[in-house]
Short mmCIF file of C-alpha atoms and ligand atoms in Angstrom, two decimals:
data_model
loop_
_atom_site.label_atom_id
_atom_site.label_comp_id
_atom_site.label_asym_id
_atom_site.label_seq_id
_atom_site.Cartn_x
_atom_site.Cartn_y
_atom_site.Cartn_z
CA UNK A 1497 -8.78 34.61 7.19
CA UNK A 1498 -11.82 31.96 7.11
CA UNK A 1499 -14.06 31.38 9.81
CA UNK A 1500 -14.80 27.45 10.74
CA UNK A 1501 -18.05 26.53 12.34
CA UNK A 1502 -16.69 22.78 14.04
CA UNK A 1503 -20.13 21.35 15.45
CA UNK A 1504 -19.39 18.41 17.82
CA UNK A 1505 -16.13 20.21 18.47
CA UNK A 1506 -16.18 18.86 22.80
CA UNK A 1507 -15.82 15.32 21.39
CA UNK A 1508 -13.16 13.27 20.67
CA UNK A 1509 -12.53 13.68 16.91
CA UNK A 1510 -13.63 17.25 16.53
CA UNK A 1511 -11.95 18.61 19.49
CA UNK A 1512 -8.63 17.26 18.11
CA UNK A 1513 -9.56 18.67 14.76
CA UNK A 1514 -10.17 21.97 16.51
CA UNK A 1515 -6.42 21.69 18.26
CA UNK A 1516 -5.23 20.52 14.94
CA UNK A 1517 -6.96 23.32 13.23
CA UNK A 1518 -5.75 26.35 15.15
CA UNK A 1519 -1.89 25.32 14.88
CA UNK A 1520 -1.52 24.90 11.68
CA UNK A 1521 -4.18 27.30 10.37
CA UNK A 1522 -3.08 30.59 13.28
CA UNK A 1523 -4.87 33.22 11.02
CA UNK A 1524 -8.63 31.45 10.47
CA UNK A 1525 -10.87 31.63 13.58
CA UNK A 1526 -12.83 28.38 14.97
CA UNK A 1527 -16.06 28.49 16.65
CA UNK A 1528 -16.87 25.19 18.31
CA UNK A 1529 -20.96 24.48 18.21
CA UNK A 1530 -21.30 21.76 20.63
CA UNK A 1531 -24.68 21.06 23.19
CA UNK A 1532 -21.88 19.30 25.68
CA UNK A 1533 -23.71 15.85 25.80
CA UNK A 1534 -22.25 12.83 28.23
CA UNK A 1535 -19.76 13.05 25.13
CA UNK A 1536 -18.82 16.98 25.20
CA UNK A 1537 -16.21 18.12 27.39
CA UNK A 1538 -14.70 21.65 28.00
CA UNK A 1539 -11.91 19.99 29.54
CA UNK A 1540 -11.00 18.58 26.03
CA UNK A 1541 -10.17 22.07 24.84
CA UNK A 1542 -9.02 23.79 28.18
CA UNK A 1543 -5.66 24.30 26.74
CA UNK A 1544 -6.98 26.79 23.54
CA UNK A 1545 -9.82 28.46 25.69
CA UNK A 1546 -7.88 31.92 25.69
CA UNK A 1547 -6.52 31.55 22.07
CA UNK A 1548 -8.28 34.59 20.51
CA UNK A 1549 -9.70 32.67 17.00
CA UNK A 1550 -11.09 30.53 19.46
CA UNK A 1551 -14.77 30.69 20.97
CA UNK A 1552 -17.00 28.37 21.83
CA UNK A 1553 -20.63 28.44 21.53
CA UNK A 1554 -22.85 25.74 23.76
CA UNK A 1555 -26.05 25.03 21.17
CA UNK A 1556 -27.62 22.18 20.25
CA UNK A 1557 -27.63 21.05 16.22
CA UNK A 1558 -31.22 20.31 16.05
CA UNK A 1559 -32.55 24.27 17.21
CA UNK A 1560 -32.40 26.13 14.06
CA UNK A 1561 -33.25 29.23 15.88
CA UNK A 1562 -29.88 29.09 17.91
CA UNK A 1563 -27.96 27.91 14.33
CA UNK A 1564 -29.24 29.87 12.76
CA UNK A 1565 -28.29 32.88 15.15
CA UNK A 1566 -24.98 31.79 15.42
CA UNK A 1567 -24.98 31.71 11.63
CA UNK A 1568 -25.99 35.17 11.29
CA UNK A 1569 -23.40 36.50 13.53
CA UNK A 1570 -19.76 34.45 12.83
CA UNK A 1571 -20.93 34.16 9.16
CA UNK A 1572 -19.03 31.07 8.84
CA UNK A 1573 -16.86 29.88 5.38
CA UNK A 1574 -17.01 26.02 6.69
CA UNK A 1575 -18.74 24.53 8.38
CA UNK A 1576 -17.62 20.58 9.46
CA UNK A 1577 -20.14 18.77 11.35
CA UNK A 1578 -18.54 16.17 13.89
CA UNK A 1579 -21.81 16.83 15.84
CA UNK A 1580 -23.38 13.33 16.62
CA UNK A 1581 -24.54 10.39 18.90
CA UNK A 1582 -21.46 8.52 18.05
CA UNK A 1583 -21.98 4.89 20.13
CA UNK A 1584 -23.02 1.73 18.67
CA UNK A 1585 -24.32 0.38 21.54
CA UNK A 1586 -26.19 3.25 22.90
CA UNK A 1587 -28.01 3.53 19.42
CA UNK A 1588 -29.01 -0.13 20.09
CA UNK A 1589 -30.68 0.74 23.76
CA UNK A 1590 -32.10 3.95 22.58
CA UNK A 1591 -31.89 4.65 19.03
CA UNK A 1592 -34.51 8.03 19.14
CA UNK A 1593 -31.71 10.64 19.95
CA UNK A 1594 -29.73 9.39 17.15
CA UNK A 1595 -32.47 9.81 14.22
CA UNK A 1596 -32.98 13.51 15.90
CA UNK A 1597 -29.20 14.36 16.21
CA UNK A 1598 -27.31 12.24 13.19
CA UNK A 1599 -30.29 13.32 10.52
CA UNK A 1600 -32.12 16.18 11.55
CA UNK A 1601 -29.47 18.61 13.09
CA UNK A 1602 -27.37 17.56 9.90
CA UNK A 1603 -30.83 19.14 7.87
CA UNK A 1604 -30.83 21.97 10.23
CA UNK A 1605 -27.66 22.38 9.74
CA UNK A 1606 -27.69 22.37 5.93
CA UNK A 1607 -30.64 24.99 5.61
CA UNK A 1608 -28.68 27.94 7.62
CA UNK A 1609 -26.00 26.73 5.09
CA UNK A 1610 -28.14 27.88 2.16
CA UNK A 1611 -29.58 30.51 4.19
CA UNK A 1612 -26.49 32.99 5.15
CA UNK A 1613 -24.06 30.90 2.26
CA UNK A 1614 -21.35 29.27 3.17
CA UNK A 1615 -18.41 27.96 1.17
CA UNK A 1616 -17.98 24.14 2.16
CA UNK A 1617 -20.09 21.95 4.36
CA UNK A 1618 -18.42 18.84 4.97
CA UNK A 1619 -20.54 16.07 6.72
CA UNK A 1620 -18.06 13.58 8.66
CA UNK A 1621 -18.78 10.04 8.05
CA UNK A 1622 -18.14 7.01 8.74
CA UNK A 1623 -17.33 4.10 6.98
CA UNK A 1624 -19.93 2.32 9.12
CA UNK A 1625 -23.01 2.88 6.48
CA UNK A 1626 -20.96 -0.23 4.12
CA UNK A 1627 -22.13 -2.29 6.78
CA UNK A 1628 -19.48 -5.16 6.93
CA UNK A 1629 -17.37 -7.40 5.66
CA UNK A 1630 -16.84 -11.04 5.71
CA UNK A 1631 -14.16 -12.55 7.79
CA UNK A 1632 -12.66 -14.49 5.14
CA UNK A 1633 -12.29 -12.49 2.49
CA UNK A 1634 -9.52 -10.14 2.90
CA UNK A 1635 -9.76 -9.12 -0.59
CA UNK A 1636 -12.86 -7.18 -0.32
CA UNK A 1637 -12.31 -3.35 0.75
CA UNK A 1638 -15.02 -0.81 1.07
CA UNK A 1639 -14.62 1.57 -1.66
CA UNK A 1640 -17.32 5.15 -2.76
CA UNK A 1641 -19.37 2.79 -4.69
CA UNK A 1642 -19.84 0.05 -2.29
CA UNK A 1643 -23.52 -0.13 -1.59
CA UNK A 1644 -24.89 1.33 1.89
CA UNK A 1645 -25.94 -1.31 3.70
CA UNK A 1646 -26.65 -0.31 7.63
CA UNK A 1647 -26.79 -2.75 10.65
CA UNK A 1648 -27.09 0.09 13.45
CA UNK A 1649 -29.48 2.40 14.73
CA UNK A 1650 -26.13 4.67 14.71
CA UNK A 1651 -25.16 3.48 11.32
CA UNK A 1652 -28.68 3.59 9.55
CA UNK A 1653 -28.27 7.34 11.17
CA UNK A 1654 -25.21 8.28 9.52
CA UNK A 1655 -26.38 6.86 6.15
CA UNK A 1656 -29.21 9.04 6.04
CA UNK A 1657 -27.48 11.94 7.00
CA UNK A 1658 -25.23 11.04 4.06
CA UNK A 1659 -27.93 10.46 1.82
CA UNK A 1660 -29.54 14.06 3.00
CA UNK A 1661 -26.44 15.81 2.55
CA UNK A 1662 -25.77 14.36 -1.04
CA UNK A 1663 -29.14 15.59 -2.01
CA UNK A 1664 -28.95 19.20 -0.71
CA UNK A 1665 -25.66 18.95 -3.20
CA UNK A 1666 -27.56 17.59 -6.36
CA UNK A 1667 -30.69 20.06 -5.77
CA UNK A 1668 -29.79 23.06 -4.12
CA UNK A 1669 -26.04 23.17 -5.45
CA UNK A 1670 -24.89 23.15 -1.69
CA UNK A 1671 -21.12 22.93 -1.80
CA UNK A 1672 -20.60 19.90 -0.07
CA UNK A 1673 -18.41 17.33 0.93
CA UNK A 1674 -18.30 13.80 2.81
CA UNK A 1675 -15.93 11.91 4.53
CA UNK A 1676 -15.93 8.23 5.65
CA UNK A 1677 -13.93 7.23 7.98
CA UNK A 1678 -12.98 3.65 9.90
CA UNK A 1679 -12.23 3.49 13.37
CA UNK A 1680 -10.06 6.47 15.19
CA UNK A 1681 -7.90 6.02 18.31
CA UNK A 1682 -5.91 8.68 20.81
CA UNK A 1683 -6.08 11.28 22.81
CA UNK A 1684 -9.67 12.65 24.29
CA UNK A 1685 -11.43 9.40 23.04
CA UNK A 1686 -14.70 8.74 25.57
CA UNK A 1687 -14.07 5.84 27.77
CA UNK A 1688 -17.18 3.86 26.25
CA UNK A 1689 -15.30 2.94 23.29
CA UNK A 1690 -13.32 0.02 22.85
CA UNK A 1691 -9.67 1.22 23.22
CA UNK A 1692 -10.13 3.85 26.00
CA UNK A 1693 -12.81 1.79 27.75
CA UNK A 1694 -9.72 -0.98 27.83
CA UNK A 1695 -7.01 0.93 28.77
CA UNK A 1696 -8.96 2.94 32.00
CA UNK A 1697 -10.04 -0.55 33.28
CA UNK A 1698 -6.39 -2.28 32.64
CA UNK A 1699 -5.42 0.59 34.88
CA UNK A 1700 -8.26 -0.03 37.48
CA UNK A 1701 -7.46 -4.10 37.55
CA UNK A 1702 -11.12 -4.56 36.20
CA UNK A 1703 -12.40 -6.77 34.23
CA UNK A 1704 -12.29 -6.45 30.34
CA UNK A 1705 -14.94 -7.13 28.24
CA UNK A 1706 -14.62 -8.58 25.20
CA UNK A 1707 -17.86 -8.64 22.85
CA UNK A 1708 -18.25 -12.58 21.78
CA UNK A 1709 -14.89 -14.27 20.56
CA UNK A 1710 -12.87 -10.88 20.11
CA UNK A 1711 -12.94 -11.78 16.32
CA UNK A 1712 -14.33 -8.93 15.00
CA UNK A 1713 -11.70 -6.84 12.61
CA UNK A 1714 -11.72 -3.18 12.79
CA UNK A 1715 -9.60 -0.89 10.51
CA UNK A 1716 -7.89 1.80 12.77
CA UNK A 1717 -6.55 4.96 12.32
CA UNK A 1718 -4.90 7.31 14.72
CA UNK A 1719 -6.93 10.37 15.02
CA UNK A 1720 -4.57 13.32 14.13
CA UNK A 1721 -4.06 11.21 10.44
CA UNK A 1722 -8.21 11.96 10.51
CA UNK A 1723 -8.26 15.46 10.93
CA UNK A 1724 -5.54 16.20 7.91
CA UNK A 1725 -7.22 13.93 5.71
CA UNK A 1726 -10.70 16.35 6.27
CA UNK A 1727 -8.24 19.38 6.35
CA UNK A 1728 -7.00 18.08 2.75
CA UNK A 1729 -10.68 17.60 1.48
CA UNK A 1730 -11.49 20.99 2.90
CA UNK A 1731 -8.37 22.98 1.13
CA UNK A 1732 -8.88 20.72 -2.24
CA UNK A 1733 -11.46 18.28 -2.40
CA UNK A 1734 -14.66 18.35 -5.02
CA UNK A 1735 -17.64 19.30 -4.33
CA UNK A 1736 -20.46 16.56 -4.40
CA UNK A 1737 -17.92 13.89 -3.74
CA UNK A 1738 -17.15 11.21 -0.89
CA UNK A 1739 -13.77 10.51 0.70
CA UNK A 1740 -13.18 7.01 1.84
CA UNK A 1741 -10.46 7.40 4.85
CA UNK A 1742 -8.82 4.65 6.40
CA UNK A 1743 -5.65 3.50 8.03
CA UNK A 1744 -4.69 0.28 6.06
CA UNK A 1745 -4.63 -1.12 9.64
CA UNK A 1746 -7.09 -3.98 10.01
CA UNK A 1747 -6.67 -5.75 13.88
CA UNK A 1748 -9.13 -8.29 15.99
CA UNK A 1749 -10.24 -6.85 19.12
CA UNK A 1750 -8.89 -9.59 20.99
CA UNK A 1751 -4.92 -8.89 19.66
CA UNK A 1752 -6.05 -4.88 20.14
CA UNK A 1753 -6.82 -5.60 24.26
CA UNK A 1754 -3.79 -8.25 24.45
CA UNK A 1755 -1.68 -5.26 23.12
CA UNK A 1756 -2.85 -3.11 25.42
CA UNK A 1757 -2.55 -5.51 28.67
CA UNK A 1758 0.81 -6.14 27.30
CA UNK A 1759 2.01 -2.34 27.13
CA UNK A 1760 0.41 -1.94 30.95
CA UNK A 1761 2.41 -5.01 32.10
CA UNK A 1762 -1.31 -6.34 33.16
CA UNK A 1763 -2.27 -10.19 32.96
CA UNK A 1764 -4.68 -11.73 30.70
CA UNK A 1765 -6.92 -13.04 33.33
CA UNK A 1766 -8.29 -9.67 32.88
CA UNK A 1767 -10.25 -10.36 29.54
CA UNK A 1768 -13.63 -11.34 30.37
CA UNK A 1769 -15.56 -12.48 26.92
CA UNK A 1770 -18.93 -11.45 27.47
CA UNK A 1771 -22.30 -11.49 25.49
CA UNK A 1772 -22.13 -10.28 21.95
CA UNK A 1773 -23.40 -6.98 20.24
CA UNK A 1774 -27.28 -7.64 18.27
CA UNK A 1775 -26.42 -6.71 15.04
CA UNK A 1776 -22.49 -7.10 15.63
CA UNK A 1777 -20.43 -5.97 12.02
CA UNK A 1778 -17.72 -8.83 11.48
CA UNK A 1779 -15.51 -6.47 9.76
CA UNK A 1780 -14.80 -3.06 8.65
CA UNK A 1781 -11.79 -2.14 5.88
CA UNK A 1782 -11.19 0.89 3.75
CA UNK A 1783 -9.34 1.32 0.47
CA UNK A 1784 -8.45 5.13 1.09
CA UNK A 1785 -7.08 5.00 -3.17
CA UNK A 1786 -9.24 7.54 -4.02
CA UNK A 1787 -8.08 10.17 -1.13
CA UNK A 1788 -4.87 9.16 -1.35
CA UNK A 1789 -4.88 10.01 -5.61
CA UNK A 1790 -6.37 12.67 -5.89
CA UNK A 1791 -5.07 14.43 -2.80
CA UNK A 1792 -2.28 13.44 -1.35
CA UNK A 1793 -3.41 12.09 1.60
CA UNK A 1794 -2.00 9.06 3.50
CA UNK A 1795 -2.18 7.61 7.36
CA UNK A 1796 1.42 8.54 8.38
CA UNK A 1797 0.83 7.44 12.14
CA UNK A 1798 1.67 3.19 12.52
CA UNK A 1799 -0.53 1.46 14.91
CA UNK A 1800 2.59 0.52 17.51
CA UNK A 1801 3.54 4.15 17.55
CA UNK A 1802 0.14 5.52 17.81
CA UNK A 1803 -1.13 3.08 20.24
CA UNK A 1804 1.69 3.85 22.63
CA UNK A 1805 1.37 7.56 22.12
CA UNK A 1806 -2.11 7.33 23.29
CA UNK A 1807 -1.26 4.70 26.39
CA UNK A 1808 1.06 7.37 27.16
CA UNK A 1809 -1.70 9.94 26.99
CA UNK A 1810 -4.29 8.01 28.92
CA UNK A 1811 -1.13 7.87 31.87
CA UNK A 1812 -0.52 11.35 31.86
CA UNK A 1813 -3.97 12.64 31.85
CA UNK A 1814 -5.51 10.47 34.51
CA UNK A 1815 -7.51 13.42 35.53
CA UNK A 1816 -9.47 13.70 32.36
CA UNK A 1817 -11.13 10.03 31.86
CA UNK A 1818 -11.20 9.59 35.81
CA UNK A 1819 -13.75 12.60 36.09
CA UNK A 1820 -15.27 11.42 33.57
CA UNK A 1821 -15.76 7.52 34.65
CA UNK A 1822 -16.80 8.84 38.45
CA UNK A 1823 -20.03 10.06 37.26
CA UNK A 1824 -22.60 9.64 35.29
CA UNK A 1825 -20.77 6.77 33.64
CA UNK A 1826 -20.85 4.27 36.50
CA UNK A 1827 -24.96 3.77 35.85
CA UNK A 1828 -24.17 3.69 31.92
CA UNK A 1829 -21.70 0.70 32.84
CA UNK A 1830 -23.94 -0.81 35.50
CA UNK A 1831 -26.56 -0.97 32.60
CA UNK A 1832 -24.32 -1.82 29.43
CA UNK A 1833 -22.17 -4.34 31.80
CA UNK A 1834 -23.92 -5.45 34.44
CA UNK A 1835 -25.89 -8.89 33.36
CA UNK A 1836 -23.79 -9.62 30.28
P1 NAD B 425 -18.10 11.87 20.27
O1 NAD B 425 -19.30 11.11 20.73
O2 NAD B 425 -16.82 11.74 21.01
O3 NAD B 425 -18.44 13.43 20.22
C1 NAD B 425 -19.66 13.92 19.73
C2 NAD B 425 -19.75 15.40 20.10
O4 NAD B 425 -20.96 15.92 19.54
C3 NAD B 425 -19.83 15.67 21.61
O5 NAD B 425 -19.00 16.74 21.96
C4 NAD B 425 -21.30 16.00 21.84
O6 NAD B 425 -21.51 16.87 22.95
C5 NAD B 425 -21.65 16.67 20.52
N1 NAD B 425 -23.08 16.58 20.23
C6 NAD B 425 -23.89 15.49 20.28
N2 NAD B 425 -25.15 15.82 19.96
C7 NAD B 425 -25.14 17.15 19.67
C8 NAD B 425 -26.13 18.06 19.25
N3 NAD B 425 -27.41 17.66 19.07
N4 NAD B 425 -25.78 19.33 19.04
C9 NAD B 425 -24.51 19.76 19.24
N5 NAD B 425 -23.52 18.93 19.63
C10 NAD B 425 -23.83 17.64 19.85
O7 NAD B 425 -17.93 11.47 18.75
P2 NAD B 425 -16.60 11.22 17.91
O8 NAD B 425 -16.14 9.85 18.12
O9 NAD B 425 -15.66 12.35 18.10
O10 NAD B 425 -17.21 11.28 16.42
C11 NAD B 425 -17.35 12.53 15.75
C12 NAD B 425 -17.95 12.29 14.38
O11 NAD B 425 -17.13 11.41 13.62
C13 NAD B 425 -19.32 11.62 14.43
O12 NAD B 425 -20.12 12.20 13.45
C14 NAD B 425 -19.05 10.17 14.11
O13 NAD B 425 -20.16 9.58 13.48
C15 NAD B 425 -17.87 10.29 13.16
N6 NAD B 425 -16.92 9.16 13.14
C16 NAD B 425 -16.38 8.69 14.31
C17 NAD B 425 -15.42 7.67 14.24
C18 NAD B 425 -14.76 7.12 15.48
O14 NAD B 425 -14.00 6.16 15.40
N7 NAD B 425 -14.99 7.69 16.67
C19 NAD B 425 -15.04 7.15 12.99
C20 NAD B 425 -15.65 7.65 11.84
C21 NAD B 425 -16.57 8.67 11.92
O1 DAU B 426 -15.89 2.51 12.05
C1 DAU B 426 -16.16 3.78 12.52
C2 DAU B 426 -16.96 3.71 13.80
O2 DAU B 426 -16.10 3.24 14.81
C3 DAU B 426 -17.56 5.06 14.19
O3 DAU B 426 -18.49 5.45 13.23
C4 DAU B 426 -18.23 4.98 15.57
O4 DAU B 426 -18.66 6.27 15.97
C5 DAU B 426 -17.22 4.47 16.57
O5 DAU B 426 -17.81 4.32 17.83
C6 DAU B 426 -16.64 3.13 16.09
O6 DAU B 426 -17.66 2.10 16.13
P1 DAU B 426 -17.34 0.62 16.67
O7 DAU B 426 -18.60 0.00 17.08
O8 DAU B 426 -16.46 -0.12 15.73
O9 DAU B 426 -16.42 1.02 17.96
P2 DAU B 426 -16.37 0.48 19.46
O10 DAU B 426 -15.16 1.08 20.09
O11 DAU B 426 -17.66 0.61 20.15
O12 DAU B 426 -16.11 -1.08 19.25
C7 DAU B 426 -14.96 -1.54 18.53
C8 DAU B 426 -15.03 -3.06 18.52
O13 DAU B 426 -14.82 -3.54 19.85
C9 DAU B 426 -16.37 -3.63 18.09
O14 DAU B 426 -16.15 -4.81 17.34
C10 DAU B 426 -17.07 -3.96 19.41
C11 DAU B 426 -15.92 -4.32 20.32
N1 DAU B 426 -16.11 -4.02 21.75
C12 DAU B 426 -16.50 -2.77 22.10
C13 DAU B 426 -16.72 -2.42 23.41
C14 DAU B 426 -17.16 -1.03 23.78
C15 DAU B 426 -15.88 -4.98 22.72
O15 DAU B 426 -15.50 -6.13 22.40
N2 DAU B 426 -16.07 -4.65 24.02
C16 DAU B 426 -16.50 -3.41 24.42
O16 DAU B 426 -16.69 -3.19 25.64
#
């Protein structure tokens, strides 16, 4: 039996790895580290709060008191940090809480590591830190070696966390692992992003906004593929090494919120085109060779199947995003929205 520390485990990608986790691993126990930001959300894992190698533990990334407390007692085997400010354009309004989150909890987080001993840290990634791609070349991939090359606050973030996390390997032997991933999509994903934000206002008959000409290419990759590609470089990936993980599923925004409207039976006279992101990446695609090579690993979920499995998920779990676009959210929209 292992013991998982999952840190950003109330978010969208970790708190599916945490279901994923606990059904097909019934033995090993996960404790979910997670300081419930605008992001977190015990609703996410209502359904496993009485599962017994389940607990939760509300802490923030960046007190290394509390980590490394919570080290001391669950004595962790691996620890995978999800833990992050995950949104583009709340990095570009604000970009402080994502230097102290993406970077220095990931350093915190590292030093209990060496402190109690652990047996894998894997840092999740994204493939973000390539910066982008042109338009017209759909020859060119992001593989390990392509330089980093940052046009975020968020991304810079995540490449420095990367570049942290590959020197705690080199001099203190840490065991660790990276993963870097394109764009995910499904269930529990935060209605700021693009394909929740579009499917909660299709529903509402409001306006969707499209970022400039809806030109930009994104590589998606529905999430539960995610989680068993990290599961795979947990159970048999090398140490010291980066996983490129992708979906071989490049898509416009524009044909991605067409496709949705079209699902919803909802008219185009919806799509609003609206001011562009500063800093906007034209394009973002993975060659997930190496993953795929030396472990086995390949996206089994295609993008019609997975986009109407999460539609379908987004209709029968109203209640979730609804709480969550009542509160708090209405002020971040007013802001992000309102004069664009
Ligand atoms: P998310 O924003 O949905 O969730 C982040 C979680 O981290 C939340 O539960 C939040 O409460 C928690 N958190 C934030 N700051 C914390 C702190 N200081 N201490 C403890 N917990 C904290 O993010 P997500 O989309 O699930 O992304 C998870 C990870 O995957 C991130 O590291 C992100 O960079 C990476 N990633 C995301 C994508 C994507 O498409 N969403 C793709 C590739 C990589
Ligand atoms: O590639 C991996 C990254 O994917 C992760 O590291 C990030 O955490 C995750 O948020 C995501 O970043 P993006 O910026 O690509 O995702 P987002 O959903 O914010 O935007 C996807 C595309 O849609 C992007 O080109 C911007 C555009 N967009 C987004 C929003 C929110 C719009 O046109 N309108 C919108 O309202």
């Amino acid at each position: 039996m292992k013991t998982y520390i999952v840190t950003g485990g109330a978010g969208f990608i970790g708190g599916n790895f945490v279901h994923y986790m606990l059904k097909t691993h019934p033995n090993d126990k996960v404790v979910v580290l997670d300081s419930l930001t605008y992001a977190g959300n015990m609703e996410t894992l209502a359904s496993v709060a009485d599962n017994p190698n389940f607990l939760f533990v509300k802490g923030d990334i960046t007190d290394r008191d509390s980590v490394n407390a919570l080290f001391q007692r669950e004595k962790p085997d691996v620890v995978v940090n999800f833990a992050a400010e995950s949104h583009v354009d709340r990095s570009i309004d604000n970009p402080g809480v994502f230097l102290h989150t993406n970077i220095i909890g990931t350093g915190v987080l590292m030093d209990a590591c060496r402190k109690y001993g652990i047996e894998r840290f894997h840092q999740v990634g994204t493939d973000e830190v390539y910066g982008d791609l042109p338009l017209d070349r759909p020859d060119l991939l992001f593989t390990e070696e392509t330089p980093l090359h940052t046009s975020s606050p968020y991304s810079a973030s995540k490449a420095s966390a990367d570049l942290l996390v590959l020197a705690y390997y080199r001099t203190y032997k840490l065991p660790v692992t990276i993963s870097r991933c394109s764009n995910n999509y499904g269930p529990y994903h935060f209605p700021e992003k693009l394909i929740p934000l579009m499917i909660a206002n299709a529903l509402n008959d409001k306006p969707l906004p499209v970022y400039g000409k809806g030109e930009n290419v994104r590589d998606w990759l529905y999430v539960l593929d995610h989680c068993k590609a990290i599961d795979k470089i947990l159970q048999g990936g090398r140490v010291g090494e980066v996983y490129n993980i992708g979906g071989h599923n490049e898509m416009r925004n524009i044909d991605i919120v067409k496709l949705i409207l079209k699902e919803l039976n909802k008219p185009e006279t919806l799509i609003t085109y609206v001011t562009d992101r500063a800093g906007h990446d034209l394009r973002y695609a993975i060659d997930p060779t190496k993953i795929g090579d030396e472990l086995g690993w390949q996206p089994e979920t295609k993008f019609a199947d997975g986009i109407k499995l999460t539609i379908d998920w987004y209709l029968n779990n109203r209640e979730w995003w609804e709480n969550i676009i009542s509160g708090e959210y209405q002020s971040y929209y007013e802001k992000m929205y309102g004069g664009r």
